[in-house]
């Protein structure tokens, strides 16, 4: 691999500060390690259902946990992208947290209140995670996910721009980043007016299969070719000046148990690091519109053998640095 440090591109990682750490000490260690490796942002996932237990009534216990996670990130000089998702039952009349709320304005009200609460501590807000993925978002009218998501995002965006933090505390606001690049989804979102209510176009360009390079086109179109298509769409929609963020990308070093139904392929630690470097260098050189890459995620979320979701971390469960974290430091710090 080349040795020149990255100059333009920014990077960070998903930080599950609400649930993936047993102590403040663990959180501080993980965040400081990321910062020392050149990370400048963390992406913190917030569950609407966990916070707003009934309309206008918030869980003080849950908010205190988010206060701690966000404040610790700030103290380590990391900017925070807060992603809001998961509908409470009072808002959708269901125990299914993926189901859209009956009133899109209920989500907008929650977003505004959270952004007012965290003014000056959060730099960007993402309005849902992977709304094109049924495991994260389903429409009240089947097949209308883009329309219903667009209505929620537009309401929240307008409330934030009119009544949210202003001037030095104003936020970058993102419509929900898509699972994969999904140009078809973004075509629908542009038809519903997304150019007017997102500041950034966000995608999660995981490879397929899960151990491949995102530049690998041996099985068809590569994720980088799909980014070309997305940027072309943005240009046709008069949105070429907007940045693209990779709000998640990563490779897992998990080892599925022999009896696990999850047989998606893993990579070893060196390959995980190599895949990250390849992605970063391609984006740095060839995709100036891509401003940010968030690695998923900062720390392994499970033990070896517990499936693909367990092994994406830059740190393992014992908070030991994996090869990808060392590679991040080489790329973004240069030593």
Short mmCIF file of C-alpha atoms in Angstrom, two decimals:
data_model
loop_
_atom_site.label_atom_id
_atom_site.label_comp_id
_atom_site.label_asym_id
_atom_site.label_seq_id
_atom_site.Cartn_x
_atom_site.Cartn_y
_atom_site.Cartn_z
CA UNK A 1 0.00 0.00 0.00
CA UNK A 2 1.04 3.63 -0.52
CA UNK A 3 2.43 5.60 2.43
CA UNK A 4 1.24 9.16 1.77
CA UNK A 5 -1.15 10.35 4.52
CA UNK A 6 -4.70 11.37 3.68
CA UNK A 7 -5.07 15.15 3.37
CA UNK A 8 -8.68 15.94 2.39
CA UNK A 9 -11.01 13.18 3.52
CA UNK A 10 -12.40 13.10 7.08
CA UNK A 11 -13.05 9.91 9.00
CA UNK A 12 -14.69 8.65 12.17
CA UNK A 13 -16.58 5.64 13.50
CA UNK A 14 -19.92 4.54 14.86
CA UNK A 15 -19.87 4.81 18.65
CA UNK A 16 -22.58 2.78 20.41
CA UNK A 17 -22.19 4.79 23.59
CA UNK A 18 -25.66 3.86 24.82
CA UNK A 19 -25.12 0.09 24.98
CA UNK A 20 -21.74 -1.30 23.86
CA UNK A 21 -19.63 -0.21 26.85
CA UNK A 22 -19.66 -1.29 30.49
CA UNK A 23 -18.06 1.80 31.97
CA UNK A 24 -17.04 5.40 31.43
CA UNK A 25 -13.41 4.24 31.43
CA UNK A 26 -14.05 1.95 28.45
CA UNK A 27 -15.76 4.73 26.52
CA UNK A 28 -12.96 7.22 27.16
CA UNK A 29 -10.32 4.68 26.12
CA UNK A 30 -12.12 3.84 22.86
CA UNK A 31 -12.80 7.47 21.95
CA UNK A 32 -9.26 8.60 22.74
CA UNK A 33 -7.81 5.76 20.68
CA UNK A 34 -9.97 6.81 17.73
CA UNK A 35 -8.91 10.43 18.09
CA UNK A 36 -5.25 9.50 18.29
CA UNK A 37 -5.66 7.47 15.09
CA UNK A 38 -6.94 10.51 13.19
CA UNK A 39 -10.68 10.11 13.72
CA UNK A 40 -12.50 13.42 13.92
CA UNK A 41 -16.16 12.33 14.22
CA UNK A 42 -18.32 9.72 15.90
CA UNK A 43 -21.77 8.62 14.79
CA UNK A 44 -24.02 7.96 17.79
CA UNK A 45 -27.26 6.01 17.34
CA UNK A 46 -30.24 7.24 19.38
CA UNK A 47 -33.48 5.29 19.77
CA UNK A 48 -36.55 7.53 19.68
CA UNK A 49 -38.48 4.71 21.38
CA UNK A 50 -35.93 4.56 24.20
CA UNK A 51 -36.18 8.29 24.88
CA UNK A 52 -39.76 9.52 24.35
CA UNK A 53 -41.80 7.01 26.34
CA UNK A 54 -45.01 8.97 25.76
CA UNK A 55 -45.55 12.07 23.67
CA UNK A 56 -43.49 14.90 25.11
CA UNK A 57 -42.26 12.80 28.05
CA UNK A 58 -38.62 11.74 27.94
CA UNK A 59 -36.75 9.10 29.93
CA UNK A 60 -34.26 10.89 32.19
CA UNK A 61 -32.32 7.62 32.58
CA UNK A 62 -31.86 7.23 28.82
CA UNK A 63 -31.00 10.89 28.28
CA UNK A 64 -28.35 10.75 30.99
CA UNK A 65 -26.67 7.88 29.13
CA UNK A 66 -26.67 9.90 25.91
CA UNK A 67 -25.43 12.98 27.77
CA UNK A 68 -22.46 10.96 28.99
CA UNK A 69 -21.62 9.44 25.61
CA UNK A 70 -21.87 12.75 23.75
CA UNK A 71 -20.02 14.75 26.40
CA UNK A 72 -17.18 12.23 26.46
CA UNK A 73 -16.88 12.45 22.67
CA UNK A 74 -16.77 16.24 22.88
CA UNK A 75 -14.06 16.10 25.57
CA UNK A 76 -11.95 13.99 23.22
CA UNK A 77 -12.41 16.68 20.55
CA UNK A 78 -14.65 14.49 18.39
CA UNK A 79 -17.61 15.94 16.53
CA UNK A 80 -20.89 14.06 16.85
CA UNK A 81 -23.32 12.92 14.17
CA UNK A 82 -26.48 11.87 16.02
CA UNK A 83 -28.71 9.45 14.11
CA UNK A 84 -32.32 9.13 15.29
CA UNK A 85 -34.43 6.04 14.60
CA UNK A 86 -36.91 3.52 16.09
CA UNK A 87 -40.53 4.62 16.53
CA UNK A 88 -42.16 4.42 19.99
CA UNK A 89 -45.42 2.49 20.24
CA UNK A 90 -47.44 5.56 21.22
CA UNK A 91 -46.46 7.17 17.89
CA UNK A 92 -47.30 4.28 15.56
CA UNK A 93 -49.79 2.17 17.54
CA UNK A 94 -47.54 -0.88 17.26
CA UNK A 95 -44.75 -2.75 19.02
CA UNK A 96 -42.84 -2.67 15.71
CA UNK A 97 -40.23 0.08 16.09
CA UNK A 98 -39.54 0.06 12.34
CA UNK A 99 -43.09 1.19 11.52
CA UNK A 100 -43.48 4.86 10.54
CA UNK A 101 -45.38 7.12 12.94
CA UNK A 102 -48.99 8.02 12.29
CA UNK A 103 -48.06 11.71 12.37
CA UNK A 104 -44.74 12.64 10.66
CA UNK A 105 -44.72 15.77 12.81
CA UNK A 106 -44.27 13.69 15.97
CA UNK A 107 -40.83 12.70 14.74
CA UNK A 108 -40.01 16.28 13.78
CA UNK A 109 -41.00 17.50 17.23
CA UNK A 110 -38.71 14.92 18.85
CA UNK A 111 -35.81 15.79 16.53
CA UNK A 112 -36.17 19.49 17.31
CA UNK A 113 -36.26 18.89 21.05
CA UNK A 114 -33.17 16.68 20.96
CA UNK A 115 -31.26 19.18 18.85
CA UNK A 116 -32.18 21.99 21.21
CA UNK A 117 -31.05 19.88 24.15
CA UNK A 118 -27.72 19.00 22.56
CA UNK A 119 -27.07 22.41 20.98
CA UNK A 120 -23.34 23.02 20.75
CA UNK A 121 -22.58 19.37 21.55
CA UNK A 122 -23.83 17.75 18.33
CA UNK A 123 -22.61 18.92 14.92
CA UNK A 124 -24.85 16.93 12.58
CA UNK A 125 -28.16 15.08 12.74
CA UNK A 126 -29.19 12.09 10.61
CA UNK A 127 -32.92 11.53 10.27
CA UNK A 128 -33.15 7.73 10.49
CA UNK A 129 -30.79 4.92 9.57
CA UNK A 130 -31.19 2.93 6.35
CA UNK A 131 -34.84 3.81 5.69
CA UNK A 132 -34.70 1.70 2.51
CA UNK A 133 -34.02 -1.40 4.63
CA UNK A 134 -37.11 -3.16 6.11
CA UNK A 135 -35.23 -4.11 9.26
CA UNK A 136 -34.98 -0.39 10.04
CA UNK A 137 -38.03 1.25 8.42
CA UNK A 138 -41.41 0.15 7.11
CA UNK A 139 -44.17 2.35 5.75
CA UNK A 140 -47.71 2.48 7.05
CA UNK A 141 -48.79 2.03 3.44
CA UNK A 142 -46.78 -0.90 2.05
CA UNK A 143 -44.37 0.15 -0.67
CA UNK A 144 -44.50 3.84 0.28
CA UNK A 145 -41.30 3.93 2.33
CA UNK A 146 -39.65 6.73 0.34
CA UNK A 147 -42.77 8.92 0.46
CA UNK A 148 -43.33 8.43 4.18
CA UNK A 149 -39.66 8.88 5.03
CA UNK A 150 -39.54 12.04 2.92
CA UNK A 151 -42.52 13.49 4.81
CA UNK A 152 -40.80 12.84 8.16
CA UNK A 153 -37.50 14.28 6.99
CA UNK A 154 -39.05 17.39 5.47
CA UNK A 155 -41.01 18.17 8.64
CA UNK A 156 -37.95 17.70 10.87
CA UNK A 157 -35.66 19.65 8.53
CA UNK A 158 -37.93 22.67 8.36
CA UNK A 159 -38.43 22.71 12.14
CA UNK A 160 -34.68 22.52 12.68
CA UNK A 161 -33.84 25.28 10.22
CA UNK A 162 -36.55 27.56 11.66
CA UNK A 163 -36.31 26.79 15.38
CA UNK A 164 -33.23 24.67 15.98
CA UNK A 165 -29.75 25.73 17.01
CA UNK A 166 -28.56 28.71 14.99
CA UNK A 167 -25.35 30.46 13.97
CA UNK A 168 -22.31 28.72 15.47
CA UNK A 169 -24.44 25.87 16.80
CA UNK A 170 -26.35 25.19 13.56
CA UNK A 171 -26.43 21.59 12.40
CA UNK A 172 -25.70 19.70 9.22
CA UNK A 173 -28.95 17.79 8.57
CA UNK A 174 -29.01 14.49 6.68
CA UNK A 175 -31.89 12.47 5.31
CA UNK A 176 -31.43 8.86 6.38
CA UNK A 177 -28.36 7.21 4.88
CA UNK A 178 -29.30 4.28 2.68
CA UNK A 179 -28.34 0.65 2.98
CA UNK A 180 -25.91 0.28 0.07
CA UNK A 181 -25.88 3.11 -2.49
CA UNK A 182 -29.43 2.47 -3.81
CA UNK A 183 -29.69 5.05 -6.59
CA UNK A 184 -33.31 3.98 -7.18
CA UNK A 185 -34.20 5.06 -3.62
CA UNK A 186 -32.52 8.42 -4.14
CA UNK A 187 -34.40 8.89 -7.41
CA UNK A 188 -37.62 8.49 -5.44
CA UNK A 189 -36.41 10.84 -2.73
CA UNK A 190 -35.53 13.50 -5.29
CA UNK A 191 -39.01 13.11 -6.77
CA UNK A 192 -40.37 13.90 -3.29
CA UNK A 193 -38.18 17.01 -3.02
CA UNK A 194 -35.21 15.83 -0.93
CA UNK A 195 -32.94 18.43 -2.54
CA UNK A 196 -34.74 21.01 -0.39
CA UNK A 197 -34.42 19.17 2.92
CA UNK A 198 -31.08 17.44 3.21
CA UNK A 199 -27.68 19.10 3.46
CA UNK A 200 -25.74 15.95 2.56
CA UNK A 201 -26.50 12.76 0.60
CA UNK A 202 -25.63 9.80 2.82
CA UNK A 203 -25.06 6.17 1.84
CA UNK A 204 -23.70 3.00 3.46
CA UNK A 205 -21.80 1.28 0.62
CA UNK A 206 -21.14 -2.11 2.18
CA UNK A 207 -19.64 -4.61 -0.27
CA UNK A 208 -21.45 -7.62 -1.64
CA UNK A 209 -20.30 -10.25 -0.84
CA UNK A 210 -19.32 -9.05 2.61
CA UNK A 211 -15.61 -9.84 2.19
CA UNK A 212 -15.20 -8.10 -1.19
CA UNK A 213 -13.63 -4.77 -2.02
CA UNK A 214 -16.15 -2.00 -2.73
CA UNK A 215 -14.24 -1.46 -5.98
CA UNK A 216 -14.65 -5.11 -7.05
CA UNK A 217 -16.87 -5.35 -10.12
CA UNK A 218 -16.38 -9.08 -10.77
CA UNK A 219 -19.96 -9.81 -9.77
CA UNK A 220 -21.52 -6.87 -11.62
CA UNK A 221 -21.40 -3.20 -10.75
CA UNK A 222 -19.06 -2.22 -7.93
CA UNK A 223 -20.14 0.11 -5.13
CA UNK A 224 -17.79 2.78 -6.54
CA UNK A 225 -19.50 2.55 -9.93
CA UNK A 226 -22.79 3.03 -8.09
CA UNK A 227 -21.34 6.16 -6.43
CA UNK A 228 -20.66 7.43 -9.97
CA UNK A 229 -24.35 6.84 -10.73
CA UNK A 230 -25.42 8.64 -7.55
CA UNK A 231 -23.24 11.66 -8.29
CA UNK A 232 -24.66 11.71 -11.81
CA UNK A 233 -28.19 11.73 -10.39
CA UNK A 234 -27.32 14.58 -8.03
CA UNK A 235 -26.01 16.58 -10.98
CA UNK A 236 -29.18 16.03 -12.99
CA UNK A 237 -31.24 17.14 -9.99
CA UNK A 238 -29.27 20.37 -9.60
CA UNK A 239 -27.71 19.05 -6.39
CA UNK A 240 -24.11 18.65 -7.54
CA UNK A 241 -22.76 21.04 -4.90
CA UNK A 242 -23.78 18.79 -2.02
CA UNK A 243 -21.29 16.49 -0.30
CA UNK A 244 -21.70 12.72 -0.09
CA UNK A 245 -21.00 11.00 3.25
CA UNK A 246 -20.40 7.31 3.80
CA UNK A 247 -22.27 7.07 7.10
CA UNK A 248 -21.31 3.41 7.45
CA UNK A 249 -18.83 1.13 5.76
CA UNK A 250 -16.85 -1.78 7.11
CA UNK A 251 -15.71 -5.39 7.00
CA UNK A 252 -16.21 -7.94 9.76
CA UNK A 253 -13.55 -10.20 11.25
CA UNK A 254 -16.20 -12.40 12.87
CA UNK A 255 -16.02 -16.18 12.85
CA UNK A 256 -19.51 -17.66 12.66
CA UNK A 257 -20.17 -20.63 14.89
CA UNK A 258 -20.46 -23.93 13.03
CA UNK A 259 -24.20 -24.13 13.73
CA UNK A 260 -24.88 -20.44 12.97
CA UNK A 261 -27.41 -19.58 10.23
CA UNK A 262 -25.26 -16.49 9.55
CA UNK A 263 -22.75 -17.76 7.03
CA UNK A 264 -21.77 -14.41 5.49
CA UNK A 265 -18.04 -14.30 4.78
CA UNK A 266 -15.56 -12.62 7.10
CA UNK A 267 -12.06 -11.26 6.56
CA UNK A 268 -8.90 -11.52 8.63
CA UNK A 269 -7.56 -8.43 10.37
CA UNK A 270 -4.99 -7.60 7.70
CA UNK A 271 -7.60 -7.82 4.95
CA UNK A 272 -9.96 -5.64 7.00
CA UNK A 273 -7.23 -3.00 7.17
CA UNK A 274 -6.36 -3.37 3.48
CA UNK A 275 -10.02 -2.96 2.46
CA UNK A 276 -10.25 0.22 4.52
CA UNK A 277 -7.09 1.68 3.01
CA UNK A 278 -8.18 0.82 -0.53
CA UNK A 279 -11.52 2.56 0.02
CA UNK A 280 -9.98 5.64 1.61
CA UNK A 281 -7.37 6.07 -1.12
CA UNK A 282 -9.87 5.65 -3.96
CA UNK A 283 -12.20 8.19 -2.38
CA UNK A 284 -9.40 10.64 -1.57
CA UNK A 285 -8.14 10.66 -5.15
CA UNK A 286 -11.15 10.01 -7.36
CA UNK A 287 -14.23 11.17 -5.41
CA UNK A 288 -13.78 14.73 -4.10
CA UNK A 289 -17.54 14.96 -3.56
CA UNK A 290 -17.25 12.30 -0.82
CA UNK A 291 -16.26 14.30 2.25
CA UNK A 292 -16.62 11.81 5.10
CA UNK A 293 -16.24 8.10 5.82
CA UNK A 294 -17.58 6.62 9.07
CA UNK A 295 -16.20 3.18 9.83
CA UNK A 296 -18.71 0.72 11.29
CA UNK A 297 -17.91 0.41 14.08
CA UNK A 298 -15.51 1.55 16.80
CA UNK A 299 -15.61 -1.58 18.99
CA UNK A 300 -16.60 -5.18 18.29
CA UNK A 301 -20.13 -5.69 19.57
CA UNK A 302 -19.78 -9.39 20.40
CA UNK A 303 -17.39 -12.26 20.92
CA UNK A 304 -15.75 -14.20 18.12
CA UNK A 305 -18.23 -16.76 16.83
CA UNK A 306 -21.37 -14.69 17.43
CA UNK A 307 -22.01 -13.68 13.82
CA UNK A 308 -21.16 -10.96 11.33
CA UNK A 309 -22.48 -8.05 13.42
CA UNK A 310 -20.00 -8.87 16.18
CA UNK A 311 -16.75 -8.28 14.30
CA UNK A 312 -16.79 -4.90 12.55
CA UNK A 313 -14.82 -3.04 15.22
CA UNK A 314 -11.57 -1.13 14.95
CA UNK A 315 -11.12 -2.38 18.52
CA UNK A 316 -11.90 -5.90 19.68
CA UNK A 317 -14.08 -6.68 22.73
CA UNK A 318 -11.02 -6.32 24.97
CA UNK A 319 -10.38 -2.85 23.51
CA UNK A 320 -7.22 -4.06 21.81
CA UNK A 321 -6.48 -2.25 18.57
CA UNK A 322 -7.06 -4.32 15.45
CA UNK A 323 -4.96 -3.90 12.33
CA UNK A 324 -7.55 -1.51 10.82
CA UNK A 325 -7.11 0.95 13.71
CA UNK A 326 -3.34 0.91 13.25
CA UNK A 327 -3.88 1.44 9.51
CA UNK A 328 -6.21 4.38 10.18
CA UNK A 329 -3.45 6.04 12.18
CA UNK A 330 -0.95 5.48 9.37
CA UNK A 331 -3.39 6.93 6.85
CA UNK A 332 -4.70 9.93 8.77
CA UNK A 333 -1.85 10.78 11.14
CA UNK A 334 1.11 9.48 9.18
CA UNK A 335 3.12 7.72 11.84
#
